[in-house]
CSV table of C-alpha atoms and ligand atoms in Angstrom, one decimal:
chain,number,residue,atom,x,y,z
A,168,MET,CA,0.0,0.0,0.0
A,169,LEU,CA,1.4,3.4,-1.0
A,170,LEU,CA,0.5,6.4,1.2
A,171,LEU,CA,1.0,10.0,0.3
A,172,GLY,CA,1.4,12.2,3.5
A,173,ILE,CA,0.9,16.0,3.5
A,174,GLU,CA,1.9,18.2,6.4
A,175,SER,CA,0.9,21.9,6.4
A,176,SER,CA,0.0,22.7,10.1
A,177,CYS,CA,2.4,25.5,10.6
A,178,ASP,CA,5.4,26.9,8.7
A,179,GLU,CA,6.7,23.8,6.8
A,180,THR,CA,5.1,22.2,3.8
A,181,GLY,CA,6.0,18.6,3.9
A,182,VAL,CA,5.1,15.8,1.4
A,183,ALA,CA,6.2,12.2,1.6
A,184,LEU,CA,5.5,8.7,0.2
A,185,VAL,CA,5.5,5.7,2.6
A,186,GLU,CA,4.9,2.1,1.6
A,187,SER,CA,3.4,-0.5,3.8
A,188,HIS,CA,3.0,-4.2,3.3
A,189,GLY,CA,1.0,-6.4,5.7
A,190,ASN,CA,2.2,-5.9,9.3
A,191,ALA,CA,5.8,-5.1,8.4
A,192,LEU,CA,7.0,-1.7,9.5
A,193,PRO,CA,6.1,0.9,6.8
A,194,VAL,CA,9.1,2.3,4.8
A,195,LEU,CA,9.8,5.8,3.6
A,196,ARG,CA,10.1,6.0,-0.2
A,197,SER,CA,10.7,9.7,-0.6
A,198,HIS,CA,10.0,13.0,1.0
A,199,ALA,CA,10.3,16.7,0.3
A,200,LEU,CA,10.1,19.7,2.5
A,201,HIS,CA,9.8,23.5,2.1
A,202,SER,CA,10.5,25.6,5.2
A,203,GLN,CA,8.9,29.0,5.4
A,204,ILE,CA,11.2,30.1,8.1
A,205,SER,CA,13.1,32.8,6.1
A,206,MET,CA,9.7,34.2,5.0
A,207,HIS,CA,8.4,34.6,8.6
A,208,GLN,CA,11.8,35.7,10.0
A,209,ALA,CA,11.2,39.4,9.1
A,210,TYR,CA,8.1,39.3,11.3
A,211,GLY,CA,9.7,37.5,14.3
A,212,GLY,CA,7.2,34.7,14.2
A,213,VAL,CA,4.7,32.9,12.0
A,214,VAL,CA,2.2,35.1,10.1
A,215,PRO,CA,-0.7,32.7,9.6
A,216,GLU,CA,-2.1,34.2,6.3
A,217,LEU,CA,1.4,34.2,4.7
A,218,ALA,CA,1.8,30.6,5.9
A,219,SER,CA,-1.4,29.5,4.2
A,220,ARG,CA,-0.6,31.2,0.9
A,221,ASP,CA,2.9,29.7,0.8
A,222,HIS,CA,1.5,26.2,1.5
A,223,ILE,CA,-0.7,26.7,-1.6
A,224,ARG,CA,2.3,27.6,-3.7
A,225,ARG,CA,4.4,24.7,-2.5
A,226,VAL,CA,2.3,21.6,-2.0
A,227,LEU,CA,1.7,20.5,-5.6
A,228,PRO,CA,5.4,21.0,-6.8
A,229,LEU,CA,6.5,19.1,-3.7
A,230,THR,CA,4.0,16.3,-4.5
A,231,GLU,CA,5.4,16.1,-8.0
A,232,SER,CA,8.9,16.0,-6.7
A,233,VAL,CA,8.3,13.1,-4.2
A,234,MET,CA,6.5,11.1,-7.0
A,235,ALA,CA,9.4,11.6,-9.3
A,236,GLU,CA,12.0,10.8,-6.7
A,237,ALA,CA,10.3,7.5,-5.8
A,238,GLY,CA,9.7,6.8,-9.5
A,239,ARG,CA,5.9,6.3,-8.9
A,240,SER,CA,2.9,7.8,-10.5
A,241,LEU,CA,-0.1,9.4,-8.8
A,242,GLY,CA,-2.3,6.6,-9.9
A,243,GLU,CA,-0.3,4.2,-7.7
A,244,ILE,CA,-1.3,6.0,-4.5
A,245,ASP,CA,-3.7,4.0,-2.3
A,246,VAL,CA,-4.4,6.6,0.5
A,247,VAL,CA,-3.8,10.3,0.8
A,248,ALA,CA,-3.0,11.3,4.4
A,249,TYR,CA,-3.0,14.8,5.7
A,250,THR,CA,-2.5,16.7,9.0
A,251,ARG,CA,-6.0,17.3,10.3
A,252,GLY,CA,-4.8,19.2,13.4
A,253,PRO,CA,-3.8,20.7,15.7
A,254,GLY,CA,-2.3,23.8,14.0
A,255,LEU,CA,-3.2,27.0,12.2
A,256,ALA,CA,-6.7,26.7,10.7
A,257,GLY,CA,-5.9,28.2,7.4
A,258,ALA,CA,-2.7,26.3,7.0
A,259,LEU,CA,-4.4,23.0,7.8
A,260,LEU,CA,-7.1,23.7,5.3
A,261,VAL,CA,-4.6,23.9,2.5
A,262,GLY,CA,-3.2,20.5,3.2
A,263,ALA,CA,-6.6,19.0,3.8
A,264,GLY,CA,-8.1,20.6,0.7
A,265,VAL,CA,-5.3,19.4,-1.5
A,266,ALA,CA,-5.5,15.9,0.0
A,267,CYS,CA,-9.2,15.6,-0.5
A,268,ALA,CA,-9.0,17.0,-4.0
A,269,LEU,CA,-6.3,14.5,-4.9
A,270,GLY,CA,-8.4,11.8,-3.3
A,271,VAL,CA,-11.5,12.7,-5.4
A,272,ALA,CA,-9.4,13.0,-8.6
A,273,LEU,CA,-7.7,9.7,-8.1
A,274,GLY,CA,-10.7,7.9,-6.7
A,275,LYS,CA,-8.7,7.1,-3.5
A,276,PRO,CA,-9.7,7.5,0.2
A,277,VAL,CA,-8.2,10.0,2.5
A,278,LEU,CA,-7.2,9.9,6.2
A,279,GLY,CA,-6.7,12.9,8.6
A,280,VAL,CA,-3.9,12.5,11.0
A,281,HIS,CA,-3.1,14.0,14.4
A,282,HIS,CA,0.1,16.1,14.1
A,283,LEU,CA,1.5,15.0,17.5
A,284,GLU,CA,0.8,11.4,16.7
A,285,GLY,CA,2.9,12.0,13.6
A,286,HIS,CA,5.8,13.3,15.8
A,287,LEU,CA,5.3,10.4,18.3
A,288,LEU,CA,5.5,7.7,15.6
A,289,SER,CA,8.3,9.4,13.6
A,290,PRO,CA,11.1,7.4,15.4
A,291,PHE,CA,9.6,4.3,13.6
A,292,LEU,CA,11.1,5.8,10.4
A,293,SER,CA,14.6,5.7,11.9
A,294,ALA,CA,17.2,3.0,11.3
A,295,ASP,CA,16.8,2.0,15.0
A,296,PRO,CA,13.0,1.9,15.5
A,297,PRO,CA,11.6,1.5,19.0
A,298,GLU,CA,9.3,-1.3,20.2
A,299,PHE,CA,6.2,-0.8,22.3
A,300,PRO,CA,5.8,-0.1,25.2
A,301,PHE,CA,7.8,3.1,25.8
A,302,VAL,CA,7.7,6.4,27.6
A,303,ALA,CA,7.5,9.3,25.1
A,304,LEU,CA,8.8,12.8,25.6
A,305,LEU,CA,7.0,14.9,23.1
A,306,VAL,CA,8.7,18.3,22.8
A,307,SER,CA,7.6,20.7,20.0
A,308,GLY,CA,7.0,24.4,19.6
A,309,GLY,CA,3.5,24.1,20.9
A,310,HIS,CA,3.5,21.0,23.2
A,311,THR,CA,5.4,19.4,26.0
A,312,GLN,CA,4.1,16.1,27.1
A,313,LEU,CA,5.2,12.8,28.7
A,314,MET,CA,3.2,9.8,27.7
A,315,ARG,CA,3.1,6.1,28.3
A,316,VAL,CA,2.7,4.5,24.9
A,317,ASP,CA,1.6,0.8,24.8
A,318,GLY,CA,0.8,0.7,21.0
A,319,VAL,CA,-0.6,2.7,18.2
A,320,GLY,CA,-3.5,4.7,19.6
A,321,ARG,CA,-2.8,3.5,23.2
A,322,TYR,CA,-1.5,6.7,24.8
A,323,GLU,CA,-1.7,7.6,28.4
A,324,LEU,CA,-0.8,11.2,29.3
A,325,LEU,CA,1.5,11.2,32.3
A,326,GLY,CA,2.2,14.9,32.4
A,327,GLU,CA,2.3,18.1,30.3
A,328,THR,CA,3.1,21.7,30.5
A,329,ILE,CA,0.7,23.9,32.3
A,330,ASP,CA,1.7,27.0,30.3
A,331,ASP,CA,4.5,27.4,27.7
A,332,ALA,CA,6.0,24.5,25.8
A,333,ALA,CA,9.7,23.8,25.9
A,334,GLY,CA,10.0,25.0,22.3
A,335,GLU,CA,8.3,28.2,23.2
A,336,ALA,CA,10.7,28.6,26.1
A,337,PHE,CA,13.6,28.3,23.7
A,338,ASP,CA,12.0,30.6,21.1
A,339,LYS,CA,10.9,33.3,23.5
A,340,SER,CA,14.2,33.4,25.4
A,341,ALA,CA,16.0,33.6,22.1
A,342,LYS,CA,13.8,36.5,21.0
A,343,LEU,CA,14.7,38.4,24.2
A,344,MET,CA,18.4,37.9,23.2
A,345,GLY,CA,17.8,39.3,19.8
A,346,LEU,CA,18.1,36.0,17.9
A,347,PRO,CA,16.2,35.2,14.7
A,348,TYR,CA,13.0,33.1,14.6
A,349,PRO,CA,12.6,30.2,15.4
A,350,GLY,CA,15.1,30.8,18.2
A,351,GLY,CA,15.6,27.2,19.4
A,352,PRO,CA,18.4,26.1,17.1
A,353,TRP,CA,20.0,29.6,17.2
A,354,LEU,CA,20.0,29.6,21.0
A,355,ALA,CA,21.4,26.1,21.0
A,356,LYS,CA,24.2,27.2,18.7
A,357,LEU,CA,25.1,30.3,20.8
A,358,ALA,CA,25.0,28.1,23.9
A,359,GLU,CA,27.9,26.0,22.6
A,360,ASP,CA,30.2,29.0,23.4
A,361,GLY,CA,28.7,29.8,26.8
A,362,ASN,CA,28.9,28.7,30.4
A,363,PRO,CA,25.7,26.9,31.5
A,364,ALA,CA,26.4,27.8,35.2
A,365,ALA,CA,27.0,31.5,34.5
A,366,PHE,CA,23.4,32.5,35.5
A,367,LYS,CA,21.2,30.9,38.1
A,368,LEU,CA,17.8,30.4,36.4
A,369,PRO,CA,14.8,28.6,37.8
A,370,ARG,CA,14.0,24.9,37.1
A,371,PRO,CA,10.2,25.2,37.3
A,372,LEU,CA,8.2,22.3,38.9
A,373,LEU,CA,11.5,20.3,39.1
A,374,HIS,CA,10.5,19.0,42.5
A,375,SER,CA,6.7,19.1,42.1
A,376,GLY,CA,6.5,15.4,42.5
A,377,ASP,CA,4.4,15.0,39.4
A,378,LEU,CA,5.3,14.9,35.7
A,379,ASP,CA,3.9,18.4,34.7
A,380,PHE,CA,6.1,21.2,33.3
A,381,SER,CA,5.9,25.0,33.5
A,382,PHE,CA,8.2,27.2,31.4
A,383,ALA,CA,6.5,30.6,31.5
A,384,GLY,CA,8.5,31.6,34.7
A,385,LEU,CA,11.8,30.7,33.1
A,386,LYS,CA,11.1,33.2,30.2
A,387,THR,CA,10.4,35.9,32.8
A,388,ALA,CA,13.6,35.1,34.6
A,389,VAL,CA,15.6,35.3,31.4
A,390,LEU,CA,14.0,38.7,30.7
A,391,THR,CA,14.9,39.9,34.2
A,392,GLN,CA,18.4,38.7,33.7
A,393,ALA,CA,18.7,40.3,30.3
A,394,LYS,CA,17.4,43.7,31.7
A,395,LYS,CA,19.9,43.5,34.6
A,396,LEU,CA,22.7,43.0,32.1
A,397,GLY,CA,21.6,46.0,30.1
A,398,ASP,CA,24.4,47.0,27.6
A,399,GLN,CA,26.4,44.0,28.9
A,400,LEU,CA,23.9,41.6,27.4
A,401,GLU,CA,25.7,41.3,24.1
A,402,ALA,CA,29.0,40.3,25.8
A,403,ASN,CA,27.2,37.8,28.0
A,404,LYS,CA,24.7,36.4,25.5
A,405,ALA,CA,26.4,33.0,25.0
A,406,ASP,CA,26.5,32.5,28.8
A,407,LEU,CA,22.8,33.5,29.1
A,408,ALA,CA,21.9,31.2,26.2
A,409,ALA,CA,23.8,28.3,27.8
A,410,SER,CA,22.2,28.9,31.2
A,411,THR,CA,18.7,29.0,29.6
A,412,GLN,CA,19.3,25.8,27.7
A,413,ALA,CA,20.7,24.1,30.8
A,414,ALA,CA,17.5,25.0,32.8
A,415,ILE,CA,15.2,23.6,30.1
A,416,VAL,CA,17.3,20.5,29.5
A,417,GLU,CA,17.6,19.7,33.2
A,418,VAL,CA,13.8,19.8,33.6
A,419,LEU,CA,13.1,17.7,30.5
A,420,LEU,CA,15.8,15.2,31.6
A,421,LYS,CA,14.7,14.8,35.3
A,422,LYS,CA,11.0,14.6,34.4
A,423,SER,CA,11.7,12.0,31.7
A,424,LEU,CA,13.7,9.9,34.2
A,425,ALA,CA,10.9,10.3,36.7
A,426,ALA,CA,8.4,9.0,34.1
A,427,LEU,CA,10.6,6.0,33.4
A,428,ASP,CA,10.8,5.3,37.2
A,429,GLN,CA,7.0,5.7,37.6
A,430,THR,CA,6.2,3.4,34.7
A,431,GLY,CA,9.1,0.9,35.2
A,432,LEU,CA,9.6,1.0,31.4
A,433,LYS,CA,13.1,0.7,30.0
A,434,ARG,CA,12.6,2.6,26.7
A,435,LEU,CA,12.3,6.3,26.0
A,436,VAL,CA,11.3,7.9,22.7
A,437,VAL,CA,12.0,11.6,22.2
A,438,ALA,CA,10.1,13.4,19.4
A,439,GLY,CA,9.3,16.9,18.2
A,440,GLY,CA,11.4,19.8,17.2
A,441,VAL,CA,13.2,20.3,20.5
A,442,GLY,CA,14.3,16.6,20.2
A,443,ALA,CA,16.9,17.9,17.7
A,444,ASN,CA,18.7,19.7,20.6
A,445,LYS,CA,22.2,18.3,20.9
A,446,ASN,CA,22.6,19.0,24.5
A,447,LEU,CA,19.3,17.4,25.4
A,448,ARG,CA,20.3,14.3,23.4
A,449,GLU,CA,23.7,14.1,25.1
A,450,GLN,CA,22.3,14.4,28.6
A,451,LEU,CA,19.4,11.9,27.9
A,452,ASN,CA,21.8,9.4,26.3
A,453,ALA,CA,24.2,9.6,29.2
A,454,ALA,CA,21.6,9.3,31.9
A,455,CYS,CA,19.7,6.5,30.1
A,456,ALA,CA,22.9,4.6,29.5
A,457,ARG,CA,23.6,4.6,33.2
A,458,ARG,CA,20.1,3.2,33.8
A,459,LYS,CA,20.2,0.7,31.0
A,460,VAL,CA,17.3,2.5,29.2
A,461,ARG,CA,17.2,2.6,25.4
A,462,VAL,CA,16.6,6.0,23.9
A,463,HIS,CA,15.1,6.4,20.4
A,464,TYR,CA,15.0,9.6,18.3
A,465,PRO,CA,13.7,10.3,14.9
A,466,GLU,CA,16.4,11.0,12.3
A,467,LEU,CA,17.6,14.5,12.8
A,468,HIS,CA,15.9,15.9,9.7
A,469,LEU,CA,12.6,14.3,10.7
A,470,CYS,CA,12.5,15.9,14.2
A,471,THR,CA,10.8,19.0,13.0
A,472,ASP,CA,7.6,19.1,11.0
A,473,ASN,CA,7.6,16.9,7.8
A,474,GLY,CA,5.2,14.9,5.6
A,475,ALA,CA,7.0,11.5,6.3
A,476,MET,CA,5.7,11.4,9.9
A,477,ILE,CA,2.1,12.0,8.7
A,478,ALA,CA,2.2,9.3,6.1
A,479,MET,CA,3.8,7.0,8.7
A,480,ALA,CA,1.2,7.7,11.3
A,481,ALA,CA,-1.5,7.0,8.8
A,482,ALA,CA,0.1,3.8,7.7
A,483,MET,CA,0.5,2.6,11.3
A,484,ARG,CA,-3.1,3.5,12.2
A,485,LEU,CA,-4.4,1.6,9.2
A,486,GLN,CA,-2.2,-1.4,10.0
A,487,SER,CA,-3.5,-1.5,13.5
A,488,GLY,CA,-7.1,-1.3,12.3
A,489,LEU,CA,-7.7,1.8,14.5
A,490,SER,CA,-8.6,4.1,11.5
A,491,GLN,CA,-10.1,3.6,8.1
A,492,ALA,CA,-9.4,5.9,5.2
A,493,THR,CA,-12.6,7.4,4.0
A,494,GLU,CA,-14.1,8.5,0.7
A,495,ARG,CA,-16.2,11.1,2.5
A,496,TYR,CA,-14.1,14.1,1.5
A,497,ALA,CA,-15.4,16.5,4.2
A,498,PHE,CA,-12.1,18.0,5.3
A,499,ASP,CA,-13.0,19.1,8.8
A,500,VAL,CA,-9.7,20.3,10.2
A,501,ARG,CA,-9.2,20.5,14.0
A,502,PRO,CA,-7.0,23.4,14.9
A,503,ARG,CA,-7.3,22.4,18.5
A,504,TRP,CA,-7.3,18.7,19.0
A,505,PRO,CA,-6.3,17.2,22.3
A,506,MET,CA,-4.3,14.1,21.8
A,507,ALA,CA,-6.0,12.4,24.7
A,508,SER,CA,-9.2,12.2,22.5
A,509,LEU,CA,-7.3,10.0,20.1
A,510,THR,CA,-7.5,7.1,22.5
A,511,ALA,CA,-11.3,7.6,22.9
A,512,GLU,CA,-11.7,7.9,19.1
A,513,ALA,CA,-9.4,5.0,18.4
A,514,SER,CA,-12.2,2.5,17.9
A,515,LEU,CA,-14.2,4.7,15.6
A,516,PRO,CA,-13.6,5.0,11.8
A,517,GLN,CA,-11.9,8.4,11.1
A,518,ALA,CA,-14.1,11.3,9.9
A,519,ALA,CA,-17.2,9.1,10.1
B,763,LIG,O1,7.9,20.0,16.1
B,763,LIG,P1,8.2,21.3,15.6
B,763,LIG,O2,8.9,21.4,14.3
B,763,LIG,O3,6.9,22.1,15.4
B,763,LIG,C1,5.8,22.1,16.2
B,763,LIG,O4,5.0,21.1,16.0
B,763,LIG,O5,5.7,23.0,17.0
B,763,LIG,O6,9.0,22.1,16.7
B,763,LIG,C2,9.5,23.4,16.5
B,763,LIG,C3,10.2,23.8,17.8
B,763,LIG,C4,10.6,25.3,17.8
B,763,LIG,O7,10.2,25.8,19.0
B,763,LIG,C5,12.1,25.3,17.6
B,763,LIG,O8,12.7,26.4,18.1
B,763,LIG,C6,12.4,24.0,18.3
B,763,LIG,O9,11.4,23.1,17.9
B,763,LIG,N1,13.8,23.5,17.9
B,763,LIG,C7,14.8,23.4,18.7
B,763,LIG,C8,15.9,22.9,18.0
B,763,LIG,N2,15.5,22.7,16.7
B,763,LIG,C9,14.1,23.0,16.7
B,763,LIG,N3,14.9,23.8,20.0
B,763,LIG,C10,16.1,23.6,20.6
B,763,LIG,N4,17.2,23.1,20.0
B,763,LIG,C11,17.2,22.8,18.7
B,763,LIG,N5,18.2,22.3,18.1
B,764,LIG,ZN1,5.3,19.7,14.9
């Protein structure tokens, strides 16, 4: 079965082809991505209307390029998968509209996929795929969650952020330091030349005894520190970046270890854009090696948004029998879509 995946929830247009046979792990055949980052950089963040318009421009050329790269024709596609939510409504509508139009034109069914489920299952595309069950640390620009994952669609939320996401903490702190959007990778780069112990920043909820996160206070502490530095900020920027990263990474690390303790599981999966952070990976790898816990990540280029994870999540949901692709082409996107509801919906056919 050949699945086309279309991702358009935010500022990357991603298209990919995944092939699945029986119960074997689906395989990525080709993928293409266009990042809008340089377009939004001038505004310091994503401009939703510009994002939608750019998705419109990119999605069909990207589709042509993945078909050509895989040496397949549109007629060979069996299912068209798209990101149904969560994300920017207008941006989601572009992917959903194109997916449904392709489905109608090709006479093939479509399947709307949860963006976070895409991130969660993206490590199954790596050379070292995980096995169920595992603890998942999902760290993206909009979400920070710890989950117990027993199988496709079998997700138990263990903890989540009560305010900002880890990616937001990176991005907002980076903005305060005058770094370009999205700040996470820039702050991480700058931190390489800084001293992580230079500034004492809070580790919110580190000792709360639960698995929830809070990052809003950290951003305020970074702002206060930046103001205190005044015209010395420029000279101390690398130290402030390193101290900020250290605070975020320590909280993510300790809470992930606590989730492993609580569940007794010996496998951790890290997914979402912040999962690309080198320092986080080094610390998790070291701590997990000491505890004989296996850590799995998506390939670095599949950590941030992409079409491959959407096609993969669709393929795995179809394999597990949890979802059915539909020929009802009512593309009802869900800009807000709690992942917890996926488990409840798991037994229902999608978009029924
Ligand atoms: O998963 P993603 O691509 O989009 C969402 O679904 O939100 O995650 C984007 C987030 C941004 O906040 C970005 O700054 C962050 O991931 N990010 C990083 C790194 N690469 C991306 N944060 C820290 N270090 C990185 N290397
Ligand atoms: Zn994402």
